[in-house]
Amino acid sequence: MQLPTMNSKEPPEKKRKLVEATVKLMLARGYVGTTVEDICAAAGVTKGSFFHYFAGKEQICLAAMEGWSLGWKQIVEAARLDEIADPLGRVYALFEVMANVYTAPQIGVGCLVGTIAQEMAVPNALFRAECRDHFGAWVDGTARLLADAKTAHPPVRDFDPDALAWWLQSMVQGTMLIAKTRTDEAFILNNIAHCRAYIESLFGTAT
Amino acid sequence: MQLPTMNSKEPPEKKRKLVEATVKLMLARGYVGTTVEDICAAAGVTKGSFFHYFAGKEQICLAAMEGWSLGWKQIVEAARLDEIADPLGRVYALFEVMANVYTAPQIGVGCLVGTIAQEMAVPNALFRAECRDHFGAWVDGTARLLADAKTAHPPVRDFDPDALAWWLQSMVQGTMLIAKTRTDEAFILNNIAHCRAYIESLFGTAT
Amino acid sequence: MQLPTMNSKEPPEKKRKLVEATVKLMLARGYVGTTVEDICAAAGVTKGSFFHYFAGKEQICLAAMEGWSLGWKQIVEAARLDEIADPLGRVYALFEVMANVYTAPQIGVGCLVGTIAQEMAVPNALFRAECRDHFGAWVDGTARLLADAKTAHPPVRDFDPDALAWWLQSMVQGTMLIAKTRTDEAFILNNIAHCRAYIESLFGTAT
Amino acid sequence: MQLPTMNSKEPPEKKRKLVEATVKLMLARGYVGTTVEDICAAAGVTKGSFFHYFAGKEQICLAAMEGWSLGWKQIVEAARLDEIADPLGRVYALFEVMANVYTAPQIGVGCLVGTIAQEMAVPNALFRAECRDHFGAWVDGTARLLADAKTAHPPVRDFDPDALAWWLQSMVQGTMLIAKTRTDEAFILNNIAHCRAYIESLFGTAT
DNA sequence: ACACACGGGACCTCCCGTTTGT
DNA sequence: ACAAACGGGAGGTCCCGTGTGT
């Protein structure tokens, strides 16, 4: 007898490879431009396996977005923001994390959720909702940081944490989008710096 | 009887219709997701005519982006920013223009150049360069406004007009992207307000 | 119920059918004049299957030429020329074989390699090389027979076996070409007779 | 008032250019592989003119074959074979002419009639007949030379002038075909030499 | 769990010839 | 005589998903 997967809790190797390949490919070529066969080839898997694990392209894309969000969540968690005493410091630390990740050579430039949203949000209601939720989750986290900062440091200019978090997310998405057309990472750092400067101006901590 | 084109200088009616349809469709479905057949159907033109005017999908897309940029240029020109005495007022007026256009029910939400960039910038070098140039043109115009404002009003916090313009363009792109997943236009107005607030903080004109 | 392929070593039935149909159709209509749809219809196969087995029209054409050459090789081998004691007799026997095949109602008149060469050798480097090699293989075999004959029977007029073999192949190709415009097989036999007469004159065996 | 064509007897410049382009292109790419637009572009003419002079692709191809045959006729006539006293010498002189033309860099390698025949003789009855006639015309001329030679020099081995001429034409076609896959002109000269050697053997004039 | 033959259809490209106008 | 817009349709490619068997 043969043991299919040692740890029945972990997703099978092939399934993981497929999702990884999907993330990488769709990040670069978008949803429609990525074919199931491309994904299989990149994952070193046959189509038979693909359709064993996923009902179709749509499903693996959803899984890839889920994986993407989870990955970011882990990156942020790994930064141990909660160990930073000053709530406003946590916000600035988040900027640091983004600066580090976005300028490091990873799977590729861009945000998978944003890429899918741009292409599929209008024609496909499911993707629209899913992307909105992923954006929303990120925004919720950021809004919480901002709200905490606001509580700790009365801002010189009032703001709605939620609205500001959406604004920040917009900035992130726009930066990732334009970064696809440029090579210099100075642009990314510059954008982050301006965002930080704005936050500082709100809290009156500008030097 | 119908006259094909009275004025031989103007592009033929059908060609214009094709470009318009391309803008509208690609804005919503992206490049790959938009079919030449869709474009022809939307423009009320046969495929035979399509290939009479354009060498292929790529070419009509480039033409569509050109048209998109031109359209924006005309909108901004129509706003007669140069009639505003205060250079900084011109910057704020530009925000007004964007706010008006983005919240008006036009061809659809989003930016065509950004949509193409997201999907095609990585896999297609031609599109990458073209999108970069379109972004660059918009940025140049904005940077000029900012530079003029800087000359007229010494900022309380120094900034590079060019870098700030790229930051603003990123904001625009990110906002358009996320707007595809949301229905409320308050979000767009909120983002613009935050940008304006940042500019105000730079010039020390915040109330 | 039908078993797809019993012997996993043999190429699938459908693949073989496709190659056969390609040979037959391209022989008659040439490369460009033969459509993939025609091939599929003639083979009783769907286009989906076609592209499962072949990357494109070019590939199936190469396979068809390969099959054509292989078929001729088998025909010649079946003639058991090596059992003929006199090397010169083998040459004459080869003429017999050609006469038999060319006048028998087979898949159609003509040579597939020659047909493709005529149409594709100039514009397509791959086909040019491939056709040259197929011609070369046939020529090599014939040249060997001629060299053996020369060793056994000192010719009254010297000749280069290789050059003579190329001359013979030219004759074969020209005959097949012109045969496409004529219906009488006497023409083919007449051409072969003249070639044989020339060989006889070289060896001084003319009656 | 404007004179369309000075000499109303000569075909218009554009018409001639079209035929020339057709010859050149179809020689290289065959009939189906040559598009009307290609021809127009190569001739520096618009499609409007094309369809003014020719009813369609088929017609210009027929004209091109006619022109090709006429060209050869003129080349042979220019050789002034009739000024050669010995009829057999005329035959050998014809070989010289062919050797000169085929090894000179002309419009391209190959025979237009043979190229069209290979591709179109089977599926298109009109082309089949036309090609057969063009071949026949060449064969008739050669057969006459051979018949004259036979009258003047009793051959050591009898032959039918007509059948021998067809055999020679086959050789010519096969040589042109294979030449498309090779670059060395030595091959062409070698083939002609073998043909001449055979004729010599028939007349007993071999050295 | 996985491999692969297979089907149906969509998409881009482009071609031939006509129509319309100069 | 010539130029160009235009139409209809076909051809090559390829893609997603299913079925069948191991």
Short mmCIF file of C-alpha atoms (C1' of nucleotides) in Angstrom, two decimals, chain A residues 46 49 52-53, chain E residues 1-4:
data_model
loop_
_atom_site.label_atom_id
_atom_site.label_comp_id
_atom_site.label_asym_id
_atom_site.label_seq_id
_atom_site.Cartn_x
_atom_site.Cartn_y
_atom_site.Cartn_z
CA THR A 46 -0.23 17.25 -16.23
CA SER A 49 -3.77 16.47 -12.08
CA HIS A 52 -8.23 16.64 -10.13
CA TYR A 53 -7.42 19.41 -7.71
"C1'" DA E 1 -3.86 10.32 -7.78
"C1'" DC E 2 -2.80 10.87 -12.10
"C1'" DA E 3 -2.08 10.59 -17.40
"C1'" DC E 4 -3.64 11.51 -21.84
#
